[in-house]
PDB file of C-alpha atoms in Angstrom:
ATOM      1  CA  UNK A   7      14.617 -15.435 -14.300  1.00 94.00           C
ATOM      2  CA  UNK A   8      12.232 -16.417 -11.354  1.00 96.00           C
ATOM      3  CA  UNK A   9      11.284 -13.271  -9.178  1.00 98.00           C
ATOM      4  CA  UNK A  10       9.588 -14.540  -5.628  1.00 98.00           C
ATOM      5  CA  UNK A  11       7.204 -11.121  -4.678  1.00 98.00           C
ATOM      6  CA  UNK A  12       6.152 -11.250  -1.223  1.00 98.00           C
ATOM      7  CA  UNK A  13       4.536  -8.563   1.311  1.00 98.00           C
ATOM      8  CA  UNK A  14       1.588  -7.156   2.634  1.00 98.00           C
ATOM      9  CA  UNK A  15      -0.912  -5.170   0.490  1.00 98.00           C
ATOM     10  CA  UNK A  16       1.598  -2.237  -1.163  1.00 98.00           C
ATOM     11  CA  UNK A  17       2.700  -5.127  -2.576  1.00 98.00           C
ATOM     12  CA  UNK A  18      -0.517  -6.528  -3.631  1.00 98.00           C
ATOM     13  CA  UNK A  19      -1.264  -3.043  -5.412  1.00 98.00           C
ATOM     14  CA  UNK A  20       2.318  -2.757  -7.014  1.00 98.00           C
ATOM     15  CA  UNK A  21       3.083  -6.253  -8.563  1.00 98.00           C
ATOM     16  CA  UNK A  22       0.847  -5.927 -11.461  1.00 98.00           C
ATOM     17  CA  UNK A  23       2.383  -3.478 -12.574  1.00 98.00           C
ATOM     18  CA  UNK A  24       5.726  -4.408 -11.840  1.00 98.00           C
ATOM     19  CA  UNK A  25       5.275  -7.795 -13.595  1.00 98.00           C
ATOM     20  CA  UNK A  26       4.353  -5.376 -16.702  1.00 98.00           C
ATOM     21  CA  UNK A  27       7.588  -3.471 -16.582  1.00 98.00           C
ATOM     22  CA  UNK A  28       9.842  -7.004 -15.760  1.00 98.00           C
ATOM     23  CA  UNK A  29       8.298  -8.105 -19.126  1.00 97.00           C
ATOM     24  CA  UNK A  30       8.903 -11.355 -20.456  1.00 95.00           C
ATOM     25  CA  UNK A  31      12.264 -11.901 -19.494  1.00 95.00           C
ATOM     26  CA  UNK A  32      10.800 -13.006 -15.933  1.00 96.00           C
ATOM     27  CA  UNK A  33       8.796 -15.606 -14.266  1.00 96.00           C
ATOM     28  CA  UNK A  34       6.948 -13.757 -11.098  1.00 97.00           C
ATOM     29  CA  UNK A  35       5.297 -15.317  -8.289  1.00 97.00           C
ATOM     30  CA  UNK A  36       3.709 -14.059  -5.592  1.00 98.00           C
ATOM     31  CA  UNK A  37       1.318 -15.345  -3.099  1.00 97.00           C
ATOM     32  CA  UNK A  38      -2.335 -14.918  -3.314  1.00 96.00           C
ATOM     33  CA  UNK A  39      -2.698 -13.562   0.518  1.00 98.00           C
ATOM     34  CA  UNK A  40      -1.489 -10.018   1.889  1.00 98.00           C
ATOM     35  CA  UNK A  41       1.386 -11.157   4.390  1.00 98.00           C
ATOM     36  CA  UNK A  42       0.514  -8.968   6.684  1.00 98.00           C
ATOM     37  CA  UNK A  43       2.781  -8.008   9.869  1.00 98.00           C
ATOM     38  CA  UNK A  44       6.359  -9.658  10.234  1.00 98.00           C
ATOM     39  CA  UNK A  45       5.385 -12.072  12.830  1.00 98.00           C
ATOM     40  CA  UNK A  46       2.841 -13.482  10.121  1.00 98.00           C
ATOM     41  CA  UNK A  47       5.466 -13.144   7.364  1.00 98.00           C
ATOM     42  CA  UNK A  48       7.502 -15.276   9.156  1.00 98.00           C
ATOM     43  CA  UNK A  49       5.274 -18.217  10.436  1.00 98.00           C
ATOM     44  CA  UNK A  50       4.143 -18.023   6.487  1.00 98.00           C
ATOM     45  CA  UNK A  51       7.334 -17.477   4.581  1.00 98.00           C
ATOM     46  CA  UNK A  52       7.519 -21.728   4.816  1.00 97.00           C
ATOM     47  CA  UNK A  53       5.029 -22.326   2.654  1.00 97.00           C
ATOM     48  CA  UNK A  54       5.523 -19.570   0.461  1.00 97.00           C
ATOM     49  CA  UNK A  55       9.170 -20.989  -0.314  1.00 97.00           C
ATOM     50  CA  UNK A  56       6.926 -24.685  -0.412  1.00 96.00           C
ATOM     51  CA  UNK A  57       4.259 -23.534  -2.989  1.00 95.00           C
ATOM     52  CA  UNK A  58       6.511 -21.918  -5.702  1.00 95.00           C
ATOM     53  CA  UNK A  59       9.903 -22.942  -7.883  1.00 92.00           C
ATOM     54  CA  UNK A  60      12.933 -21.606  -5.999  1.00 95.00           C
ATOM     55  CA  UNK A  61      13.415 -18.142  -7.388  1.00 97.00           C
ATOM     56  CA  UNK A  62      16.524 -16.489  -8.580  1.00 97.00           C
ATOM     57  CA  UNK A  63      15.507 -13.220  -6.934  1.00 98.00           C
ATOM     58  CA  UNK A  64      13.722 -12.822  -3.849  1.00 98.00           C
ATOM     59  CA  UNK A  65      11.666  -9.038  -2.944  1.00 98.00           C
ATOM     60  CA  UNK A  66      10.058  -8.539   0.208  1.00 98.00           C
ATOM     61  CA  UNK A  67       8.552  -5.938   2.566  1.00 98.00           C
ATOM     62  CA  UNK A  68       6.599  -5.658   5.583  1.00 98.00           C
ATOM     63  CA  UNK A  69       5.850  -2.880   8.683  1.00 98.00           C
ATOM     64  CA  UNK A  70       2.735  -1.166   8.003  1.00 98.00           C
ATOM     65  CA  UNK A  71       1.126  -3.555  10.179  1.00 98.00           C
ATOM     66  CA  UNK A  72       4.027  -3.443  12.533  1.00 98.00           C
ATOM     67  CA  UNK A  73       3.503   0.486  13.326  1.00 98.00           C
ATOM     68  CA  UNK A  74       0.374   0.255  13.001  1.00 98.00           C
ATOM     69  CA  UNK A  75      -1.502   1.607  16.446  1.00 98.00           C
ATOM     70  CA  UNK A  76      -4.877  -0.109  17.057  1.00 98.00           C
ATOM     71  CA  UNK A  77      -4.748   1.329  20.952  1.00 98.00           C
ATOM     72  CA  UNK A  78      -3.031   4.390  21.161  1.00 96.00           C
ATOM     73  CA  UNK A  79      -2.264   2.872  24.577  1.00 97.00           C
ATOM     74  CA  UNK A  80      -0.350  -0.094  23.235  1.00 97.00           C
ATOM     75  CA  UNK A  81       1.425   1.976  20.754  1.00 98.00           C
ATOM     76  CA  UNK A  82       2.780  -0.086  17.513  1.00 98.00           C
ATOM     77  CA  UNK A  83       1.599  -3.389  17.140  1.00 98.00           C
ATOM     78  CA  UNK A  84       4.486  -4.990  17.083  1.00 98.00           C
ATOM     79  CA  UNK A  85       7.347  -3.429  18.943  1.00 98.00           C
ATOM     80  CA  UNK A  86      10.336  -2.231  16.812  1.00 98.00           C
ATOM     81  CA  UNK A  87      13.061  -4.979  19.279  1.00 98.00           C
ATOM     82  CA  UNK A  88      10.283  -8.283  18.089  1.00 98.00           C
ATOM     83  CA  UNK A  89      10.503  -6.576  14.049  1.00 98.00           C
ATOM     84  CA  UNK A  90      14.152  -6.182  13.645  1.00 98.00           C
ATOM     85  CA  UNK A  91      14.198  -9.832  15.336  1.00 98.00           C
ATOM     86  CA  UNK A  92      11.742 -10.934  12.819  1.00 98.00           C
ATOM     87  CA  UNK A  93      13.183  -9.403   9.839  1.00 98.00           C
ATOM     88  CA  UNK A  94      16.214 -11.082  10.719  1.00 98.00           C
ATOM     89  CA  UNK A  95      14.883 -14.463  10.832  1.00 98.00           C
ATOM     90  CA  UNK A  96      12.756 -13.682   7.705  1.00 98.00           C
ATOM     91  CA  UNK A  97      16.127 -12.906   6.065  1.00 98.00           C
ATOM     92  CA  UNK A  98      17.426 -15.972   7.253  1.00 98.00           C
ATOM     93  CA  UNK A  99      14.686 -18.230   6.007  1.00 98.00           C
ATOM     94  CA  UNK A 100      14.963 -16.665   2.654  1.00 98.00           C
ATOM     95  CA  UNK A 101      18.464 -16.914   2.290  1.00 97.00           C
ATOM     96  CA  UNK A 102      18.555 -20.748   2.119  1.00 97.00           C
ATOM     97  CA  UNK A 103      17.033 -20.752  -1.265  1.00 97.00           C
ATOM     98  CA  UNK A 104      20.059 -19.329  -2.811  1.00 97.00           C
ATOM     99  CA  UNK A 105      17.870 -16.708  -4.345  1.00 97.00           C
ATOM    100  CA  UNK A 106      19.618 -12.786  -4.284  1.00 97.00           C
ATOM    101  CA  UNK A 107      17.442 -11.008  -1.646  1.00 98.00           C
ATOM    102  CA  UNK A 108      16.298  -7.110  -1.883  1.00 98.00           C
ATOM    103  CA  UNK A 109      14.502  -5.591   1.549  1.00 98.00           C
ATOM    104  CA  UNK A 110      12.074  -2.878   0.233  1.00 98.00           C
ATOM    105  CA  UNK A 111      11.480   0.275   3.395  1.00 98.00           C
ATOM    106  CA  UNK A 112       7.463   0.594   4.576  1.00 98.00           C
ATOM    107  CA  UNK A 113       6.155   3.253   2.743  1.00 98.00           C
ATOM    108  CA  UNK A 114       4.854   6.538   4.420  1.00 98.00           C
ATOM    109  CA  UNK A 115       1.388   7.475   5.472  1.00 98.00           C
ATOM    110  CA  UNK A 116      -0.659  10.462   5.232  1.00 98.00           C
ATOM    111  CA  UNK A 117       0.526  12.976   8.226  1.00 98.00           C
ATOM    112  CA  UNK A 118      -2.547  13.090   9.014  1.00 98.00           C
ATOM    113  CA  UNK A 119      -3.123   9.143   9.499  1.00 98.00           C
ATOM    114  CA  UNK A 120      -1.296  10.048  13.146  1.00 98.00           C
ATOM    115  CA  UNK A 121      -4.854  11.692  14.347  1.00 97.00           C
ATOM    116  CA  UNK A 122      -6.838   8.655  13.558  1.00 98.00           C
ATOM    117  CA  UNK A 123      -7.819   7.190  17.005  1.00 95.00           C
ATOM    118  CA  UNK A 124      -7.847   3.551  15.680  1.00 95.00           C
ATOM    119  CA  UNK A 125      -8.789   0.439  16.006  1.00 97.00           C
ATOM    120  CA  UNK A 126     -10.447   0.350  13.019  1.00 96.00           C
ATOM    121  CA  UNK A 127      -9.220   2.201  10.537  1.00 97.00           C
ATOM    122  CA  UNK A 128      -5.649   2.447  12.694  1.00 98.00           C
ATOM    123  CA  UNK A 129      -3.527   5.094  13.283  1.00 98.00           C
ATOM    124  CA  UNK A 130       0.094   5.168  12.002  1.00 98.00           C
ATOM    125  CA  UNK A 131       2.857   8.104  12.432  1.00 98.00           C
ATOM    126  CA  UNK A 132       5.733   8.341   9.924  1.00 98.00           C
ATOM    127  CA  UNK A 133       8.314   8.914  12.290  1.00 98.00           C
ATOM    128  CA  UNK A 134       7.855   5.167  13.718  1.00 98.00           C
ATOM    129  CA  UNK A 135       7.734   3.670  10.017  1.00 98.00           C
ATOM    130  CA  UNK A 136      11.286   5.920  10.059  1.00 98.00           C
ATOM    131  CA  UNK A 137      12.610   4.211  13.112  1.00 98.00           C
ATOM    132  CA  UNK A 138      11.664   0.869  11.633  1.00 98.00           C
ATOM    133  CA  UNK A 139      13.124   1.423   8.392  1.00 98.00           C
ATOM    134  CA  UNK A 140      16.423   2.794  10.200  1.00 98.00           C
ATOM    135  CA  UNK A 141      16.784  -0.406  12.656  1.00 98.00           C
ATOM    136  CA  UNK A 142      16.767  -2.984   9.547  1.00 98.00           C
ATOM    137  CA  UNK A 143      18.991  -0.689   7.667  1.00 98.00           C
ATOM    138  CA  UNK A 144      21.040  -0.852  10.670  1.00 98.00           C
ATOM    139  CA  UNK A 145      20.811  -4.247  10.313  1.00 97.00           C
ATOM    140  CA  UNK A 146      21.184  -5.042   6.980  1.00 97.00           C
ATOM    141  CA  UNK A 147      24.666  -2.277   6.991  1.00 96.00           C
ATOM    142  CA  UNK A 148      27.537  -4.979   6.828  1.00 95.00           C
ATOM    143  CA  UNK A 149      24.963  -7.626   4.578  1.00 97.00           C
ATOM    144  CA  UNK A 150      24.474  -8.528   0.981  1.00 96.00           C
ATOM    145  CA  UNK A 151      21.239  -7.677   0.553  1.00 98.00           C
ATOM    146  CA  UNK A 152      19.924  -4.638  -1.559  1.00 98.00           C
ATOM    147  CA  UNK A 153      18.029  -2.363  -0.054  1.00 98.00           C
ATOM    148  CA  UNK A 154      15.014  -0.709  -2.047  1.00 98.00           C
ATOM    149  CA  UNK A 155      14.077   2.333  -0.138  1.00 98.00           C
ATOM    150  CA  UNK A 156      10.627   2.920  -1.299  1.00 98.00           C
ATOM    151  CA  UNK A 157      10.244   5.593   1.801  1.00 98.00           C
ATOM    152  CA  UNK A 158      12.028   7.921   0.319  1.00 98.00           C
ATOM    153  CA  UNK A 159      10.665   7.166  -3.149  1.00 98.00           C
ATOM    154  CA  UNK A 160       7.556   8.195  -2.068  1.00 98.00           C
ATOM    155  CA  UNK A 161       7.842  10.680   0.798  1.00 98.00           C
ATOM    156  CA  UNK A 162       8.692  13.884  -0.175  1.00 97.00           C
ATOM    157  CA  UNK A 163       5.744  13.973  -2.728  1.00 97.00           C
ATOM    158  CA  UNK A 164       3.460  11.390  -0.653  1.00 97.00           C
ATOM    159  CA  UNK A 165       0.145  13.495  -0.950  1.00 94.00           C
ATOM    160  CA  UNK A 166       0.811  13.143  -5.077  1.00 98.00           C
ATOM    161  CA  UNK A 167       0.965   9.061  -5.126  1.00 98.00           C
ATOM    162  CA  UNK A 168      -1.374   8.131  -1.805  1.00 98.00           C
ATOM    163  CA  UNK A 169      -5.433   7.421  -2.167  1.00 98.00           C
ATOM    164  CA  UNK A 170      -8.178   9.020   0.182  1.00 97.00           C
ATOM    165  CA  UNK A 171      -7.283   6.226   2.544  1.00 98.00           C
ATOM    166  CA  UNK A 172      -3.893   7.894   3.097  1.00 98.00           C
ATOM    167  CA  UNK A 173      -2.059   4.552   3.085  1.00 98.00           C
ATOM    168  CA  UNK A 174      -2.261   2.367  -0.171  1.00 98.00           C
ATOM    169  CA  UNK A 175      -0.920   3.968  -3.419  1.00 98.00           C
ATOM    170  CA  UNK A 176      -3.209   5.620  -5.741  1.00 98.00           C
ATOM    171  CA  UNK A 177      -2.902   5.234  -9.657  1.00 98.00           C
ATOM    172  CA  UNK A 178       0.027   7.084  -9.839  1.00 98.00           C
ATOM    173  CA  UNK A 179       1.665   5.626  -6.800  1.00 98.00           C
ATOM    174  CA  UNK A 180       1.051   2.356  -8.100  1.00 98.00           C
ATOM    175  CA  UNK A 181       3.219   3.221 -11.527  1.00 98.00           C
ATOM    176  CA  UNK A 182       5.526   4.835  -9.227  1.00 98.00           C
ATOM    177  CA  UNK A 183       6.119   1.805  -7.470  1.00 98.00           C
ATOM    178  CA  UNK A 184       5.864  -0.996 -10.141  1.00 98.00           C
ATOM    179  CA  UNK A 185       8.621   0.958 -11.912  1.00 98.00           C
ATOM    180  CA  UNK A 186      11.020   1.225  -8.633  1.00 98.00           C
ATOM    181  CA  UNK A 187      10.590  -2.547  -7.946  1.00 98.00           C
ATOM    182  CA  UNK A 188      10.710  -3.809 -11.292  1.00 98.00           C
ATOM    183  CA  UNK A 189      14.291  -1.649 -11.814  1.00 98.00           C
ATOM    184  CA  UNK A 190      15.358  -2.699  -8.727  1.00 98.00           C
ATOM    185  CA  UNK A 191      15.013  -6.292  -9.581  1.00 98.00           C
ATOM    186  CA  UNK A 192      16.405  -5.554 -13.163  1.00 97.00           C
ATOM    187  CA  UNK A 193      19.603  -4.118 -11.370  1.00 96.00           C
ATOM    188  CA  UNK A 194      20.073  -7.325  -9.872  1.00 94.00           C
ATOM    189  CA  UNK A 195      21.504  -8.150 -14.089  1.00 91.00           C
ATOM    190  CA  UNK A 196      21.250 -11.788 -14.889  1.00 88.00           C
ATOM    191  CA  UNK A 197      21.295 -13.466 -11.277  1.00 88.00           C
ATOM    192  CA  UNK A 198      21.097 -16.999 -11.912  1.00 88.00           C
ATOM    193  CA  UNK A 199      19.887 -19.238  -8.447  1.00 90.00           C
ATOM    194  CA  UNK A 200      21.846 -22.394  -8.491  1.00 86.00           C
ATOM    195  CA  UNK A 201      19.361 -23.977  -6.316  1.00 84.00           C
ATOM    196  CA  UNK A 202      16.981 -22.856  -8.623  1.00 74.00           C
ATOM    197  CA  UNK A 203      16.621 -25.976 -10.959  1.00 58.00           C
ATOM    198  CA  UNK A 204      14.958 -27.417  -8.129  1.00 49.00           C
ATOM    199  CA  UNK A 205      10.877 -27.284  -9.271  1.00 47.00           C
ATOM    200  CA  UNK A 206       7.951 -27.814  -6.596  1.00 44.00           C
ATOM    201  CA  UNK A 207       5.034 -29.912  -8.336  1.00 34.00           C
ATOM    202  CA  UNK A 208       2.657 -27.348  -6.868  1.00 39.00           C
ATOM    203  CA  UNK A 209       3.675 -24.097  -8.226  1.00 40.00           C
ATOM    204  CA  UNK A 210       1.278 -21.734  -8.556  1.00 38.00           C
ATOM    205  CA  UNK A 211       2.272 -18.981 -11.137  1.00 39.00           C
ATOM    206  CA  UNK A 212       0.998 -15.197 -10.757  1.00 41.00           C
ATOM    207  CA  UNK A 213       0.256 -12.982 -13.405  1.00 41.00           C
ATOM    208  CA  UNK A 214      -0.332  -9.137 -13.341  1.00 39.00           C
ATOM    209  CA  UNK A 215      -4.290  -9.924 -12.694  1.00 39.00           C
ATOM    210  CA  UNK A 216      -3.760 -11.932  -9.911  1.00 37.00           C
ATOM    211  CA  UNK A 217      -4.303  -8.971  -7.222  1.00 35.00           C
ATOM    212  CA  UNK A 218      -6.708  -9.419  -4.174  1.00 29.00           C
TER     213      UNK A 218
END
C-alpha cells in the first residue's frame, strides 16, 4: 500500500522510523520540506498530491507553528477560528484522492516552553495546543477520518520522550512515535485507493534516510 506522510518537523523526526516499523508491505512518501503552519500546509498540499502516486492512506499533522507565540502580544500565530478553517480545507483537499485520511493531535511542549519570551526560539503553552486539538476533534466528531492522538501519547510522560529543546522528540520519543503512526496506519488493514492506479511521472519516493 501507498502511505502519503505529511507535516511539519515531528513528522520529519518520526517517519524514519515509522517507515521501519510499516516494513515492506508499504510504499511511503513524504515530502522533503517541513510543512510548517496550516496556512502553509494548505497553499502546499497541491503539489504534494502533484509530486507523488495517489496514496491509499493519507497521515497528516500540523499546529506547533499555529500556537506558536513569536510576540507574546500577538498571542498564537495563527488564531485557533483561521486553523480549524484550514484544517478543514486541508481535509477537503485530501479527500479527493480517495486515499483513507488519519488527523494526528500536535504534540505537547515542555511546561516550561510557556516562559520563553520568543521570537526566536518561541514560546508555546500546552493548554492552547489542547484547545487546538479539541476544536478539530470537534470537527472531525460526525467524520470518517481516524484520529491519532499523539497528545496524549506523549503527555503524561512528556519530560521522558522530549530533547533539551523541549519540543522535538528525543530518541525515545522518536520510537515512541514511529511505532504509534506506523500502527495507526496498519489499523487502517488492507485499504486499497481506487484512484490509486493513477501514477504521476514525477514521483519522488522517500525512504527512512530521507530526513531534513
Amino acid at each position: 500500500m501507498k502511505v502519503l506522510l505529511i507535516g511539519d518537523s515531528i513528522r520529519m523526526f518520526y517517519q524514519g522510523e515509522a517507515i521501519k516499523n510499516l516494513g515492506s508491505d508499504y510504499e511511503v512518501y513524504a515530502p522533503r520540506e517541513n510543512c510548517r503552519f496550516s496556512s502553509y500546509l494548505l497553499n502546499s498540499v497541491r503539489f504534494y498530491l502533484d509530486e507523488f502516486e495517489t496514496p491509499d492512506i493519507i497521515h497528516f499533522n500540523c499546529g506547533l507553528w499555529d500556537t506558536a507565540i513569536l510576540y507574546k502580544e500577538d498571542g498564537c500565530f495563527i488564531g485557533i477560528g483561521e486553523y480549524v478553517k484550514n484544517v478543514k480545507s486541508i481535509l477537503r483537499e485530501l479527500k479527493k484522492t480517495g486515499a483513507k485520511i488519519i488527523f494526528a493531535t500536535t504534540t505537547p511542549v515542555a511546561n516550561e516552553k510557556a516562559n520563553l519570551i520568543g521570537p526566536m526560539p518561541p514560546a508555546h503553552k500546552n493548554s492552547d495546543i489542547i484547545k487546538y486539538n479539541s476544536a478539530v476533534l470537534e470537527l472531525l466528531k460526525n467524520d470518517d477520518v481516524i484520529v491519532n492522538d499523539l497528545f496524549l501519547l506523549l503527555n503524561d510522560k512528556k519530560e521522558e520522550y522530549l530533547s533539551e529543546d523541549m519540543i522535538h522528540p528525543n530518541e525515545n520519543g522518536v520510537k515512541l512515535l514511529g511505532k504509534a503512526v506506523a500502527d495507526c496506519i496498519k489499523k487502517c488493514g488492507y485499504y486499497k485507493n481506487e484512484k490509486s492506479s493513477i501514477v504521476n511521472s514525477n514521483k519522488i519516493i522517500r525512504d527512512e534516510k530521507t530526513i531534513q
